[in-house]
Tab-separated table of C-alpha atoms (C1' of nucleotides) in Angstrom:
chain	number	residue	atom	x	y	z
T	24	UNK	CA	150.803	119.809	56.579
T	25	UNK	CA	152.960	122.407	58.047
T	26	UNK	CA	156.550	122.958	57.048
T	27	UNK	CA	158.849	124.746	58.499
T	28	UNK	CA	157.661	128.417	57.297
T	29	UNK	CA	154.067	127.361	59.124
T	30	UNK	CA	155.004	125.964	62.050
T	31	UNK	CA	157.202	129.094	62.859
T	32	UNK	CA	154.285	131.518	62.107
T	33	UNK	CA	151.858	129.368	64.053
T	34	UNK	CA	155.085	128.982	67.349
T	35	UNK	CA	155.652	132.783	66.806
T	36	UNK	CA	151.380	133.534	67.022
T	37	UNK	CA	151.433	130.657	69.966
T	38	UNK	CA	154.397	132.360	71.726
T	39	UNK	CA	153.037	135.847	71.988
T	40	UNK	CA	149.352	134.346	72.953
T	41	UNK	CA	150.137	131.852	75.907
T	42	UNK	CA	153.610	132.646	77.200
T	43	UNK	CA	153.294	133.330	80.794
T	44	UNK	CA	150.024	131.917	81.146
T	45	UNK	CA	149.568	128.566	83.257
T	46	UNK	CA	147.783	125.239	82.130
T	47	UNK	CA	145.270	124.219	85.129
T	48	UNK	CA	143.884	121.029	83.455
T	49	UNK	CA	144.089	119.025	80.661
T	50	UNK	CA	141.383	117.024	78.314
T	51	UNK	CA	142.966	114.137	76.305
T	52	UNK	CA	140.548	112.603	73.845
T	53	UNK	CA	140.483	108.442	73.712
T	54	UNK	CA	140.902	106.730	70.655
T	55	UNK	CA	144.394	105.477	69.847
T	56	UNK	CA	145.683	109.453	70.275
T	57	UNK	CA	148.989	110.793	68.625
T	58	UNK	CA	150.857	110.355	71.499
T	59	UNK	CA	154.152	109.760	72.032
T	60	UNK	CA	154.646	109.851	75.502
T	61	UNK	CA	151.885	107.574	77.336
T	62	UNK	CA	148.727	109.905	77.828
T	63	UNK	CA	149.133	109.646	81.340
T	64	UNK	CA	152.538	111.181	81.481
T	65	UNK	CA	151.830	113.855	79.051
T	66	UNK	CA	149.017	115.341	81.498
T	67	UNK	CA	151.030	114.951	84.345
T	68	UNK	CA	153.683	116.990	82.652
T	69	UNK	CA	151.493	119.553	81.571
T	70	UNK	CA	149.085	120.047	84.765
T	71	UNK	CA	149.597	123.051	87.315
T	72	UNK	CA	152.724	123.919	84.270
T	73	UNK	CA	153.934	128.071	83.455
T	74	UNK	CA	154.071	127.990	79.613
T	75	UNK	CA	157.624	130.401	79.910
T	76	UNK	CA	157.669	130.431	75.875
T	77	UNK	CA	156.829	128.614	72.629
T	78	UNK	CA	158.966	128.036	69.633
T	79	UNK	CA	160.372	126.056	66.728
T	80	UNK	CA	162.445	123.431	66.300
T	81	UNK	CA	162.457	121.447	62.613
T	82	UNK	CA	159.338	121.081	62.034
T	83	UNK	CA	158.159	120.811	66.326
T	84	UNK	CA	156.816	123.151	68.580
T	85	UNK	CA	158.201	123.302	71.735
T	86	UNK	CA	156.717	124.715	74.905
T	87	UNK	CA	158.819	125.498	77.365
T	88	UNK	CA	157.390	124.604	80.849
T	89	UNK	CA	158.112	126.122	84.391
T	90	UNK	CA	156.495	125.120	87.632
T	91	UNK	CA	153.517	127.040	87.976
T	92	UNK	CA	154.549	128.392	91.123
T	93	UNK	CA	158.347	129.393	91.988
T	94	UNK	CA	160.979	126.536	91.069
T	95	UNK	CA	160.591	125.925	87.406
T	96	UNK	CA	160.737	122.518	86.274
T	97	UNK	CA	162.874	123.149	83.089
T	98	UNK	CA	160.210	120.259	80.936
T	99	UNK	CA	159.216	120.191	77.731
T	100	UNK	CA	156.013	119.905	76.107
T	101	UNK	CA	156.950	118.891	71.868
T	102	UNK	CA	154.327	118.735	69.498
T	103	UNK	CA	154.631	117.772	65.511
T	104	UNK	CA	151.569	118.340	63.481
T	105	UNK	CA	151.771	115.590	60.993
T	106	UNK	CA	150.221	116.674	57.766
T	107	UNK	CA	146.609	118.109	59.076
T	108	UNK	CA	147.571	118.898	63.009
T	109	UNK	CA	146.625	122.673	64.081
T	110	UNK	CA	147.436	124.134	67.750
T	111	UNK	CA	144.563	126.468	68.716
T	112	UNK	CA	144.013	129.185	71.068
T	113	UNK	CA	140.203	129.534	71.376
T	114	UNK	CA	137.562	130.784	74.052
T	115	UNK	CA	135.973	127.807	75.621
T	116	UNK	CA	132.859	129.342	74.488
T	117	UNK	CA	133.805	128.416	71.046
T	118	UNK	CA	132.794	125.417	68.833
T	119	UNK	CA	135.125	122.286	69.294
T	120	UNK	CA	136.254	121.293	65.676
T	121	UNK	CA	136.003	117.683	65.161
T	122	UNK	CA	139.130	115.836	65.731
T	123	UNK	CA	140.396	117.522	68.846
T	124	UNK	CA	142.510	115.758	70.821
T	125	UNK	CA	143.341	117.291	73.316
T	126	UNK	CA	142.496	120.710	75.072
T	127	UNK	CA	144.345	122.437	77.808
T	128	UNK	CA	142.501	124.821	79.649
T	129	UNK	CA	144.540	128.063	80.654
T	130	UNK	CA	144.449	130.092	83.607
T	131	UNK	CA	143.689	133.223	81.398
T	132	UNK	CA	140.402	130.903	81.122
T	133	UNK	CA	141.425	130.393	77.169
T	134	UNK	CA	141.651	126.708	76.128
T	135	UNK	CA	144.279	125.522	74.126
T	136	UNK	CA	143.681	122.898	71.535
T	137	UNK	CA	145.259	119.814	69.492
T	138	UNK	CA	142.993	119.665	66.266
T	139	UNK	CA	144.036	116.643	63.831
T	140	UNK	CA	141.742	115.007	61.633
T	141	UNK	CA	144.615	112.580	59.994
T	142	UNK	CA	146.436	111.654	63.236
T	143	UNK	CA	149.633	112.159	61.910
T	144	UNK	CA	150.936	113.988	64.569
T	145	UNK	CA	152.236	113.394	67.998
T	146	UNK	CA	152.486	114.771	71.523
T	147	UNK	CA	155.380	114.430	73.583
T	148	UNK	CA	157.256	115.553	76.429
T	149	UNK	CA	160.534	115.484	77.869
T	150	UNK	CA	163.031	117.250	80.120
T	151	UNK	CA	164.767	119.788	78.772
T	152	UNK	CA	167.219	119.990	76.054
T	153	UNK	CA	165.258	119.056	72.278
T	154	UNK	CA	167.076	119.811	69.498
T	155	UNK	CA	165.671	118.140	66.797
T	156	UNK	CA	166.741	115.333	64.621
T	157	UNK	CA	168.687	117.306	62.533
T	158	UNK	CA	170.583	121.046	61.604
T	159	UNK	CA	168.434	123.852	61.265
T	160	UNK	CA	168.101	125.306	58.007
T	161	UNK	CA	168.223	129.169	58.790
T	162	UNK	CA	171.443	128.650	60.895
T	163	UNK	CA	173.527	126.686	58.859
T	164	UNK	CA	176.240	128.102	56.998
T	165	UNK	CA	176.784	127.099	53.408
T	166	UNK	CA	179.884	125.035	54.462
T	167	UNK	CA	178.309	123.286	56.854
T	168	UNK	CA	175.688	122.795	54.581
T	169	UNK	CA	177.515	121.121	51.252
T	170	UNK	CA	179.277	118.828	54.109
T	171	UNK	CA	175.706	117.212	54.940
T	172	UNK	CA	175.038	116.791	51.535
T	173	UNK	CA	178.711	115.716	50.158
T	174	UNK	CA	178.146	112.453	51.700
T	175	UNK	CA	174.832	111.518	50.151
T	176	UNK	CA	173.462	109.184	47.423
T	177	UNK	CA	170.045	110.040	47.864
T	178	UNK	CA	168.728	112.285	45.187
T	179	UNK	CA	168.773	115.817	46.468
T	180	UNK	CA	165.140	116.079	46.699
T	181	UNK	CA	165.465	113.024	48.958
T	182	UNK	CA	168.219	114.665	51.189
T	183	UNK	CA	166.442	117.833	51.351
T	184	UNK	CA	163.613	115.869	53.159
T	185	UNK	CA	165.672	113.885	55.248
T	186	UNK	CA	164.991	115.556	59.142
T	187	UNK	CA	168.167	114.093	60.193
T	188	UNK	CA	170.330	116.213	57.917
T	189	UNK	CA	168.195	119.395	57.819
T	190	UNK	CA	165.111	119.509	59.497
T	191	UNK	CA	162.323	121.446	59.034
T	192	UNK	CA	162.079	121.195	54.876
T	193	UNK	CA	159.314	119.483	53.482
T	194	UNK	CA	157.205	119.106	49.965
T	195	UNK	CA	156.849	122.398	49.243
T	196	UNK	CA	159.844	123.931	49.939
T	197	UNK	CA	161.886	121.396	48.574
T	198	UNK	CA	160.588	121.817	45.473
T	199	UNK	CA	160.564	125.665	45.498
T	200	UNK	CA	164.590	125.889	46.439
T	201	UNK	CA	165.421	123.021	43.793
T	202	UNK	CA	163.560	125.303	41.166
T	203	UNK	CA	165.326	128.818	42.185
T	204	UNK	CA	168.602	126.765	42.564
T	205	UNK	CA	168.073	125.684	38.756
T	206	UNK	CA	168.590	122.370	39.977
T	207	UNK	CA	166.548	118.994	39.125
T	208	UNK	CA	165.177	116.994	42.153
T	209	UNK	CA	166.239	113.816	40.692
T	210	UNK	CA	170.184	114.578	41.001
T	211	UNK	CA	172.329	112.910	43.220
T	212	UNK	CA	173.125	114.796	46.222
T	213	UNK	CA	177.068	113.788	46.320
T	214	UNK	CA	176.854	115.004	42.594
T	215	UNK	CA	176.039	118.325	43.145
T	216	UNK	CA	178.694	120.937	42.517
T	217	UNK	CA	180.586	123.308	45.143
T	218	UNK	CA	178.938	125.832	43.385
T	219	UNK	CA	175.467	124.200	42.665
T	220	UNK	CA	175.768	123.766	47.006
T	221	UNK	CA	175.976	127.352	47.563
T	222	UNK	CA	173.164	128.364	45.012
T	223	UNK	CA	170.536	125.695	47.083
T	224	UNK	CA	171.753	127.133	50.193
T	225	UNK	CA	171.170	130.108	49.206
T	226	UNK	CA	167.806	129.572	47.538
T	227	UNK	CA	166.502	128.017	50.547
T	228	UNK	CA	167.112	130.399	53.105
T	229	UNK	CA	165.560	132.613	51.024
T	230	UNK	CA	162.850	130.775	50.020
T	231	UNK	CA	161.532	130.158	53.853
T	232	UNK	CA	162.747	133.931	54.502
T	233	UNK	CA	160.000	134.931	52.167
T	234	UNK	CA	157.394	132.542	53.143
T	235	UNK	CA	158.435	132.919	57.311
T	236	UNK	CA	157.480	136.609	55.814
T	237	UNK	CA	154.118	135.980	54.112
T	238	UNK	CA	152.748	133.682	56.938
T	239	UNK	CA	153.670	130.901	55.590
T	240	UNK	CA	151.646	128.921	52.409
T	241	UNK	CA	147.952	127.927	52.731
T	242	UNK	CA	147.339	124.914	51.007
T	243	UNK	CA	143.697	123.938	51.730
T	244	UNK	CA	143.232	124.172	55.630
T	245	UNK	CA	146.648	125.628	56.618
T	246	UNK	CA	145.736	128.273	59.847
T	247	UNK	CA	148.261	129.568	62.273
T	248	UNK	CA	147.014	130.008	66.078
T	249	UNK	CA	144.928	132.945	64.876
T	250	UNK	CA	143.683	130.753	62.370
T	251	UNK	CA	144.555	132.825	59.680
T	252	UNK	CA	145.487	131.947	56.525
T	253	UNK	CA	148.918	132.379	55.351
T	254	UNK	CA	149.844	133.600	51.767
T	255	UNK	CA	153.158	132.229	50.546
T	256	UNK	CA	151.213	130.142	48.238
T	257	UNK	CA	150.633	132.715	45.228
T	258	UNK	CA	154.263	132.641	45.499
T	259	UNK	CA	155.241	129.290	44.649
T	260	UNK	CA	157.033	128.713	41.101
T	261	UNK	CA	157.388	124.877	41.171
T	262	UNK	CA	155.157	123.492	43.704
T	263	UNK	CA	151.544	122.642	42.445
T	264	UNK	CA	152.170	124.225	39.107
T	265	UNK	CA	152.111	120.952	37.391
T	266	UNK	CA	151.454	121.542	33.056
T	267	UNK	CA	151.378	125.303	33.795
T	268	UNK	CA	153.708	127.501	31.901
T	269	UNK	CA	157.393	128.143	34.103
T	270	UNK	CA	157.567	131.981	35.312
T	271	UNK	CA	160.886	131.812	33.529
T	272	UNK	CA	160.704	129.908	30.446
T	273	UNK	CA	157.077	129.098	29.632
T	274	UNK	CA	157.950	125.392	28.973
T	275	UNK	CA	155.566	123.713	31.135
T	276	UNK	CA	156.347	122.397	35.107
T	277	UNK	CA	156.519	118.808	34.731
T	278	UNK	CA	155.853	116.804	37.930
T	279	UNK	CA	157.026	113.190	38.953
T	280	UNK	CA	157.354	111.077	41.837
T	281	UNK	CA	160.754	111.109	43.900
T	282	UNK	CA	161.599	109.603	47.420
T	283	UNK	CA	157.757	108.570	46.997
T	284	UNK	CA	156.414	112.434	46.837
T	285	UNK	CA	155.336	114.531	44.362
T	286	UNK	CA	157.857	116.756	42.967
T	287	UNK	CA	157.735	119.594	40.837
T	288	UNK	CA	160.104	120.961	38.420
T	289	UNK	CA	161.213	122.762	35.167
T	290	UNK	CA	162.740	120.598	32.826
T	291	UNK	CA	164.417	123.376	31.176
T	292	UNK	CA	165.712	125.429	33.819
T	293	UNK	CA	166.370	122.877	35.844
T	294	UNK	CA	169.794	121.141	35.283
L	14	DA	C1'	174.695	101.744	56.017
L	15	DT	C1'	171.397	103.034	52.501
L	16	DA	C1'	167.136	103.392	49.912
L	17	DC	C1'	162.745	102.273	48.404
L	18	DC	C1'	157.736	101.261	49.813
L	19	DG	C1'	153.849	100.485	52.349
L	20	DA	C1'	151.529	101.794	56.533
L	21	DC	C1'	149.545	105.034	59.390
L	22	DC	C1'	144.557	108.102	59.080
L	23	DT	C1'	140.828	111.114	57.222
L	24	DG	C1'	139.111	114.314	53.897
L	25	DT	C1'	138.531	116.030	49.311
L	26	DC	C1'	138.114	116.044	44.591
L	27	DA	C1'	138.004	114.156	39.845
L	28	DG	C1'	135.949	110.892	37.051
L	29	DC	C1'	132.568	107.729	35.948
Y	20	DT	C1'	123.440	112.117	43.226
Y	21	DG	C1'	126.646	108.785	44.624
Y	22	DC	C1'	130.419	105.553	44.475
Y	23	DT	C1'	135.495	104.611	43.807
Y	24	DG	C1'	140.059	105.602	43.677
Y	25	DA	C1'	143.885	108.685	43.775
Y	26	DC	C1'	146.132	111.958	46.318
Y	27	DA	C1'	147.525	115.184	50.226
Y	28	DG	C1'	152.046	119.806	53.631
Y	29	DG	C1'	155.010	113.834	57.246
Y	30	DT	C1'	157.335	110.129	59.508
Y	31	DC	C1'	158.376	105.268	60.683
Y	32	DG	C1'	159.587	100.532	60.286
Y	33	DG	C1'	160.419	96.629	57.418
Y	34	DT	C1'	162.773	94.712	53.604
Y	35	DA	C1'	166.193	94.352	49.896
DNA sequence: ATACCGACCTGTCAGC
DNA sequence: TGCTGACAGGTCGGTA
């Protein structure tokens, strides 16, 4: 579910919650869980740990883990939602949604919990060092960007989705940076002009500028760790708007399938 | 190397 | 009311 807009507001919500505070025990839930690492090893690596911070990489969450006592052990705990995954902080007094996972109990005597009803997600963890499969969007500079995509056949739409060259854009925002770049998903990326390069740069940052700003979109059960709702959504131009009238033009957003997702755009805007 | 396409899961909603 | 099928914010592995 979450792109990268969400998964900063709910790393940002996690960060000022749990930093500092230490994980006694874990609960991991049977079933064939979204793990990455083998369940045993992901416990290990999280019992007796010092959350020292939470943040975002791509689309992951990464906790940063210390030894709960002096040395700090320098792991990592990295968690991708998938489509439906949400990272809790609740009180363990509170109900346990269906489709938990897994729940970390806190010394703060809050619990921390993996809710995902689709399973797309996974666990890991790791020493140090996670980077992510890809460059992140916010950073790059719009040379560095039109060099990842000068070397692609893909249609844009494609490239914009492919984690290894940027990570952390998915469906929604894809669509949404295409639309303000005035530029249809379906072109190829290495066809793309100099100029055409800087305008999708451009439009991107901005685009998860705005939504990082609004909390993100909320798109049926999108919550951060507060569980609140985020509101980018009444902002979106392309995404969802299929047969509704462009906010530019009026001629109606047409949607069609590309890289196998559903993409939205404006046939007369975009070129 | 690159690019489609189904698979992985469950929930929801539209249509019959 | 209830069933069926399509579709959903994401990735991965197989095949062409």
């Amino acid at each position: 579910m979450p792109e990268l807009p969400e998964v900063e507001t709910i790393a940002r919500g996690l960060d000022s919650r749990v930093a500092g505070d230490v994980i006694e025990s874990v609960w991991l839930g049977s079933k064939p869980e979204p793990l990455k690492s083998a369940a045993r090893e992901i416990v290990a690596a999280l019992e007796a740990k010092r959350i020292s911070g939470v943040r975002r990489v791509g689309k992951h969450i990464v906790f940063d883990l210390g030894g709960a006592g002096k040395a700090a052990s320098g792991s990592q705990w990295i968690v991708h939602l998938g489509m439906t995954g949400r990272m809790l902080v609740a009180t363990p007094e509170a109900e346990t949604p269906k489709h938990t996972h897994l729940v970390a109990k806190l010394a703060s005597g809050r619990e921390l919990r993996f809710v995902d009803p689709r399973r797309f997600g996974r666990l890991e963890v790791r020493q140090a060092g996670f980077s992510g499969p890809g460059a992140e969007p916010l950073s790059i500079d719009a040379e560095q960007f039109a060099q990842l995509f000068h070397s692609s056949k893909a249609p844009v739409k494609a490239a914009l989705l492919n984690q290894k060259l940027l990570h952390g854009v998915g469906n929604i925002y894809a669509d949404e940076a295409l639309f303000r770049a005035h530029i249809r998903p379906r072109r190829r990326a290495n066809s793309l002009t100099k100029s055409e390069l800087r305008k999708l740069h451009a439009a991107l940052q901005r685009v998860l500028h705005a939504a990082i700003a609004a909390g993100g979109s909320s798109i049926s059960d999108y919550v951060d760790a507060d569980g609140e709702a985020g509101f980018f959504q009444i902002q979106h131009r392309a995404y969802g708007r299929e047969g509704k009238p462009c906010l530019t033009c009026k001629t109606p957003i047409k949607k069609i399938v590309v890289g196998g997702r559903g993409t939205h755009y404006c046939p007369n805007c975009q070129k």
